[in-house]
Coordinates of C-alpha atoms and ligand atoms in Angstrom, one line a residue:
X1 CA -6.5 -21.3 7.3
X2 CA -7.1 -20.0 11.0
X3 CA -8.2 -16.7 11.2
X4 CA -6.3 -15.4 13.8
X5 CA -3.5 -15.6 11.6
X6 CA -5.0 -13.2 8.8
X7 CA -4.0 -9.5 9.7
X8 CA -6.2 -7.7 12.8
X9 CA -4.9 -4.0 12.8
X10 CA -4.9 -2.7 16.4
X11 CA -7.3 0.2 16.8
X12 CA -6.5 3.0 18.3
X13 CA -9.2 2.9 21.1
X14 CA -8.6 6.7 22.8
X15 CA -9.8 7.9 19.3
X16 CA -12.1 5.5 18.3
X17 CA -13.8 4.5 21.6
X18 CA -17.0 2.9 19.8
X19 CA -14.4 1.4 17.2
X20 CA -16.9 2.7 14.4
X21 CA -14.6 3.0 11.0
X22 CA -12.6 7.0 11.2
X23 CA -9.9 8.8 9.3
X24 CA -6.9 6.7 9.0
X25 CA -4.8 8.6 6.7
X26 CA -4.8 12.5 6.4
X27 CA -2.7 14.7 4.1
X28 CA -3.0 18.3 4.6
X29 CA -1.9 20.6 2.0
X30 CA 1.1 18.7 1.7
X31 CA 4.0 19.6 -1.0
X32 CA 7.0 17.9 -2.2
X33 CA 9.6 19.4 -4.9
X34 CA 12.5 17.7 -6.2
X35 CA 14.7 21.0 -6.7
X36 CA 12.7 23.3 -8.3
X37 CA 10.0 20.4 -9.9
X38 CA 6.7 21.0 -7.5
X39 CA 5.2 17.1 -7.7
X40 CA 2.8 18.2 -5.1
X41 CA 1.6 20.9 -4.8
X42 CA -0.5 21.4 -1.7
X43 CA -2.0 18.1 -1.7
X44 CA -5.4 17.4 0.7
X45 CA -6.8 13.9 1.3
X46 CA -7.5 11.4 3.2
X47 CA -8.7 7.9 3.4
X48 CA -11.2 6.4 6.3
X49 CA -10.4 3.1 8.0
X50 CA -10.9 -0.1 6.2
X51 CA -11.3 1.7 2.9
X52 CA -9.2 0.9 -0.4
X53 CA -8.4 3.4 -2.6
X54 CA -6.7 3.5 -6.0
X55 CA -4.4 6.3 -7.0
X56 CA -4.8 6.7 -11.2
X57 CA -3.1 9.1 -13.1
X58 CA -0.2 9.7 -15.9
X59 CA 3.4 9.1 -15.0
X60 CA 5.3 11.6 -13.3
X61 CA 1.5 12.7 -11.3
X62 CA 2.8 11.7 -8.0
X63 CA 1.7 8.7 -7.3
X64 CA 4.8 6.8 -6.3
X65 CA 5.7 10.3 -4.1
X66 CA 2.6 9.8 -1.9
X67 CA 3.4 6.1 -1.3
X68 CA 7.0 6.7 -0.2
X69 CA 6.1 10.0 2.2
X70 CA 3.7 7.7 3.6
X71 CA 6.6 5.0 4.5
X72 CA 8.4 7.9 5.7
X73 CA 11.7 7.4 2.3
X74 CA 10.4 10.9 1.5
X75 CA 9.7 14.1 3.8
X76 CA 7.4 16.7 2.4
X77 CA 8.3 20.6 2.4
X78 CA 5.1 21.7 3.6
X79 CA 2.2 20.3 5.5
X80 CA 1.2 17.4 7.8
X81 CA 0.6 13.7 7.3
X82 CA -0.9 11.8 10.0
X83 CA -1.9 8.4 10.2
X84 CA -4.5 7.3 13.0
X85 CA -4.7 10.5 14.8
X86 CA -0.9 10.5 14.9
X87 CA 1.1 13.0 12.9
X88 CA 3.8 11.4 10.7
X89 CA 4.8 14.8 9.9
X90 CA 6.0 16.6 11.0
X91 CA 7.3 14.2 14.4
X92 CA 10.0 13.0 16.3
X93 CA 12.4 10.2 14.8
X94 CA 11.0 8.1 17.9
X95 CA 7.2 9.0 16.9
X96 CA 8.1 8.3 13.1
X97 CA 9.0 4.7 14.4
X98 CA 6.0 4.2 16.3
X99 CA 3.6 5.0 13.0
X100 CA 5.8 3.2 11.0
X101 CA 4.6 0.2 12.4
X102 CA 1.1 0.3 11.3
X103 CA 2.2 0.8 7.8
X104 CA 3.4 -2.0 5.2
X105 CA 4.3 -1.5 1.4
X106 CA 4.7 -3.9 -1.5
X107 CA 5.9 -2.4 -4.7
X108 CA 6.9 -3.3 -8.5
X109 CA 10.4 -4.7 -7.5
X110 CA 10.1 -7.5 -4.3
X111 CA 13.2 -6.8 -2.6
X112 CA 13.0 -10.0 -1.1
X113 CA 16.3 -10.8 1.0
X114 CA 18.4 -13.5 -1.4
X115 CA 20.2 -15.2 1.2
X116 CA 16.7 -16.0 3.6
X117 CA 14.8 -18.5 2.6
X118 CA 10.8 -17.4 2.2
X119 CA 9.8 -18.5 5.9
X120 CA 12.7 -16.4 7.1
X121 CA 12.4 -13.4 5.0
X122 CA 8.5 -13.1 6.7
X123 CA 9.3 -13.9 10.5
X124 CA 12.5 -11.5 10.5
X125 CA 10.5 -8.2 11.1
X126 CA 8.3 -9.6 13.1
X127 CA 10.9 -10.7 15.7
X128 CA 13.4 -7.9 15.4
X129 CA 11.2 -5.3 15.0
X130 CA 7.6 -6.3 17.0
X131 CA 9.8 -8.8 19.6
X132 CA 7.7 -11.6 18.5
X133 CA 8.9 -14.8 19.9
X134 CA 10.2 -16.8 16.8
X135 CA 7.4 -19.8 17.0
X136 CA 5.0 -16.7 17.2
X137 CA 6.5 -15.2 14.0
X138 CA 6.9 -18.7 12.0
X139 CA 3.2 -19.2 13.2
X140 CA 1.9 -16.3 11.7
X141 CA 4.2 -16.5 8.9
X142 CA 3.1 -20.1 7.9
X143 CA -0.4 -18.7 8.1
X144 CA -0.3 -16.0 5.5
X145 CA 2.0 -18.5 2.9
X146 CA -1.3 -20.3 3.2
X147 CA -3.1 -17.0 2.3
X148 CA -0.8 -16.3 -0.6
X149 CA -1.1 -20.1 -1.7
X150 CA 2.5 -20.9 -0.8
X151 CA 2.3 -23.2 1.9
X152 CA 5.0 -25.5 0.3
X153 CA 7.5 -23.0 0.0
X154 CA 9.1 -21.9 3.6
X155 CA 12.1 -23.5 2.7
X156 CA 12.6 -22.1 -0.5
X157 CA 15.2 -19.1 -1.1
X158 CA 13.7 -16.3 -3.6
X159 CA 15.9 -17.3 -6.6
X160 CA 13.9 -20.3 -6.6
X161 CA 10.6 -18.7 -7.1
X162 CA 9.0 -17.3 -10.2
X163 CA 8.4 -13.6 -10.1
X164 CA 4.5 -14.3 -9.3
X165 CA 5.5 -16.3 -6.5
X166 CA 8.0 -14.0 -4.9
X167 CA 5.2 -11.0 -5.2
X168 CA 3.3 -12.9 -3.1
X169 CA 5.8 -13.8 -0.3
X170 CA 6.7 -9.9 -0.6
X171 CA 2.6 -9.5 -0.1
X172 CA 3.1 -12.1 3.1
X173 CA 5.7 -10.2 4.7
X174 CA 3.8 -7.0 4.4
X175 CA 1.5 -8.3 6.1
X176 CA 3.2 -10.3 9.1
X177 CA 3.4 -6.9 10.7
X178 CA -0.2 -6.4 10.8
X179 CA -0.1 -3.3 9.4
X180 CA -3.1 -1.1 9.7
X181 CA -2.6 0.3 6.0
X182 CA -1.0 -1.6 3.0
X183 CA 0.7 0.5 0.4
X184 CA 0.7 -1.1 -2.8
X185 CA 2.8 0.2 -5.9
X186 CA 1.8 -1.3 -9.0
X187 CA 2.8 -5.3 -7.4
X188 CA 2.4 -6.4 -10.8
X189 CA 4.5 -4.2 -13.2
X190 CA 7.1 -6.4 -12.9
X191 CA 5.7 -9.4 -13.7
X192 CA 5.2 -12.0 -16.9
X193 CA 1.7 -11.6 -18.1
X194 CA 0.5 -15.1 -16.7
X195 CA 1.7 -14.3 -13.4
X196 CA -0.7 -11.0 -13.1
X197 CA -3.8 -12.7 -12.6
X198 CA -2.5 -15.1 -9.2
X199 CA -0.8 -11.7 -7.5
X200 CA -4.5 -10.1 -8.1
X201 CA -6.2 -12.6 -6.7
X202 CA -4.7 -12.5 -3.3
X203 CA -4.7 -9.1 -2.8
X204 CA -8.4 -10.0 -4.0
X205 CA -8.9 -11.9 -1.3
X206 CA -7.2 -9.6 1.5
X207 CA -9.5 -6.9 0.2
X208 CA -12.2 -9.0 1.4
X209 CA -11.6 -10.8 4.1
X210 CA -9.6 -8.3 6.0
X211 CA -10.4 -5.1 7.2
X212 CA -7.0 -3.4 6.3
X213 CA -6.9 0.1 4.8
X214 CA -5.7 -0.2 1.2
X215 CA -3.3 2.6 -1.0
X216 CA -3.2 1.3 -4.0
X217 CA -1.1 2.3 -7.2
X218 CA -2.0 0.2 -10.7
X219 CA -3.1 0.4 -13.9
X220 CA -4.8 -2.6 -14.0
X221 CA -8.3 -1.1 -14.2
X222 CA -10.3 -4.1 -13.8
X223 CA -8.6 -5.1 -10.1
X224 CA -9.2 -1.0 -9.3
X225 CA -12.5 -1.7 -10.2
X226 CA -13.1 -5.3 -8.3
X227 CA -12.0 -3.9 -5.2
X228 CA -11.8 -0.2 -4.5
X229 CA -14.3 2.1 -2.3
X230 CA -12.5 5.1 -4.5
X231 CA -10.4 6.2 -7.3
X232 CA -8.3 9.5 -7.2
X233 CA -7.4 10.8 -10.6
X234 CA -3.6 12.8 -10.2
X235 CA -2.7 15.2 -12.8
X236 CA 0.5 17.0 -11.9
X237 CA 0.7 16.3 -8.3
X238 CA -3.0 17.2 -7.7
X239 CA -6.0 15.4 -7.1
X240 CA -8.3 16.6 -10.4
X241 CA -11.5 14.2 -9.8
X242 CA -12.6 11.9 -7.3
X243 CA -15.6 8.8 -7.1
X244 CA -16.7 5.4 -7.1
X245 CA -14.6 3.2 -9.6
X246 CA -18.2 3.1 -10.9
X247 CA -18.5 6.7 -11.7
X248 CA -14.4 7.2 -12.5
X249 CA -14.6 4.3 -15.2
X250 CA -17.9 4.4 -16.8
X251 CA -18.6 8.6 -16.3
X252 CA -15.8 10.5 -15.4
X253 CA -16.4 14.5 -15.5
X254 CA -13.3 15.5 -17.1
X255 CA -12.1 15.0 -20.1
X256 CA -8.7 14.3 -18.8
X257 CA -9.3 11.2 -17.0
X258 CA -11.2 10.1 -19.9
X259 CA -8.1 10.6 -22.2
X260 CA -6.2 8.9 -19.5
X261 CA -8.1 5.8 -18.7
X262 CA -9.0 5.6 -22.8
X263 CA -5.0 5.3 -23.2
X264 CA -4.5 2.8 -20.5
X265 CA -8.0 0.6 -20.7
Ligands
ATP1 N1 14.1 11.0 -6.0 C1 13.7 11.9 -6.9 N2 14.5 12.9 -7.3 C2 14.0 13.8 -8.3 N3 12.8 13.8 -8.9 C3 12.0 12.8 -8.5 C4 12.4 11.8 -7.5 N4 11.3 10.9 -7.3 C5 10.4 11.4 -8.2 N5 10.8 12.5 -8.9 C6 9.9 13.2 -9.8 O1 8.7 13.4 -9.2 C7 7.6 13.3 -10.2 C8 6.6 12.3 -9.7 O2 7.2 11.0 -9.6 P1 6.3 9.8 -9.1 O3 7.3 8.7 -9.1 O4 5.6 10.1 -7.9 O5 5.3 9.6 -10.3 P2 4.3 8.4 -10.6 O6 2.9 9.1 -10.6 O7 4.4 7.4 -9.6 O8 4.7 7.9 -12.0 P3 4.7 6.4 -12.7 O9 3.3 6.1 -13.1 O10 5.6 6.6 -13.8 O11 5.2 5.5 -11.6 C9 8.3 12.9 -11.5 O12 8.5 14.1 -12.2 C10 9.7 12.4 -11.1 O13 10.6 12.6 -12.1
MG2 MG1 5.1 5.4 -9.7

């Protein structure tokens, strides 16, 4: 496929004037309760440009709650979120937008639009909300169903496509914006077993041959492993051990994330 249709996140150049890899993501001390349930609870982190990391940990940890403050569904209660050197939160509804942009999320459930067909549920934000032209937007669309391995499909409407399939245009629309970070919330929960492996593989291949920032949510340990820089364990809303996948799955400290990846591996 022609690269210049594979995503090229726009650098911020005031920041990064030698465009050497920086923070791309901060969370300071962040905190998020649902009534009077603390999920996070004063959460720090952050994740450098071009990096992918995997967020591990029981259900309920706050894994999910991180993704969706990041795409702005959720606000916290306390603390800031900024995302290349622009705070996310707190900020005006106009800066919100403006971040927004350089965000894009796939989770469990595709939400694909079931009245488009697959070329048209990838160009739409691209046009309305970048002001592509449309031949730009079916360009770069018909570019990234080549990435995905769905060249033959633009014509297709969702109900037509297995579950695998319409992960992968969900993957493809993602990344028509070229987002600098891609949220991903366990993209393969959803799907049949034989499915798993072709949804993997392209996020596979994004990993490498893009330099996008990766947030990734799964339990399939072996992908974690393949293709993250670092796994963050969550236990009750809070970071409890941090490494290489290497170190994480082979020699974690705790005996916590050994319980946990012992009941999921
Ligand atoms: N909209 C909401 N209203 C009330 N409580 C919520 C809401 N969303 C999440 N929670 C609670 O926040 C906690 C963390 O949820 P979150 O979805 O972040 O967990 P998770 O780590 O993604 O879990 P899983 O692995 O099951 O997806 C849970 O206790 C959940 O019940
Ligand atoms: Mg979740």
């Amino acid at each position: 496929m022609p690269t210049d249709t594979l995503p090229q996140p726009e650098t911020n150049p005031e920041k990064d004037p030698a465009g050497s890899a920086g923070e791309l993501i901060r969370l300071e001390q962040v905190t998020k309760r649902f009534g009077n349930n603390t999920v996070l609870d004063h959460l720090d982190f952050s994740v450098d440009a071009g990096k992918h990391v995997t967020l591990i940990g029981p259900s309920g940890s706050g894994k999910t709650t991180i993704l969706r403050l990041l795409m702005t569904l959720l606000k916290p209660d306390e603390g800031t979120i900024t995302v290349d050197g622009q705070q996310l939160f707190p900020a005006s509804d106009k800066q919100v937008r403006e971040v927004r942009k350089k965000i894009g999320m796939v989770f469990q459930q595709f939400n694909l639009f079931p009245n488009m067909t697959v070329l048209r549920n990838i160009t739409e934000a691209p046009v309305t909300v970048l002001g592509l032209s449309k031949d730009e937007a079916v360009e770069r669309a018909k570019g990234l169903l080549d990435l995905v391995g769905l060249a033959d499909k633009c014509d297709a409407h969702p109900a037509q496509l297995s579950g695998g399939q319409q992960q992968r245009v969900a993957i493809a629309r993602a990344l028509a914006m070229r987002p600098q970070v891609l949220l991903l919330d366990e993209v393969t929960s959803a799907l049949d077993p034989e499915l798993v492996a072709g949804v993997l593989d392209v996020l596979r291949d994004i990993a490498r041959s893009t330099d996008i920032t990766m947030l990734c949510v799964t339990h399939e340990m072996n992908f974690a492993r393949d293709i993250s820089d670092q796994v963050l364990m969550f236990d009750h809303g809070r970071i409890i051990e941090s490494g290489t996948p290497e170190k994480i799955f082979s020699d974690p400290e705790l005996d916590r994330t050994r319980e946990f990846l012992s009941a999921v591996l």
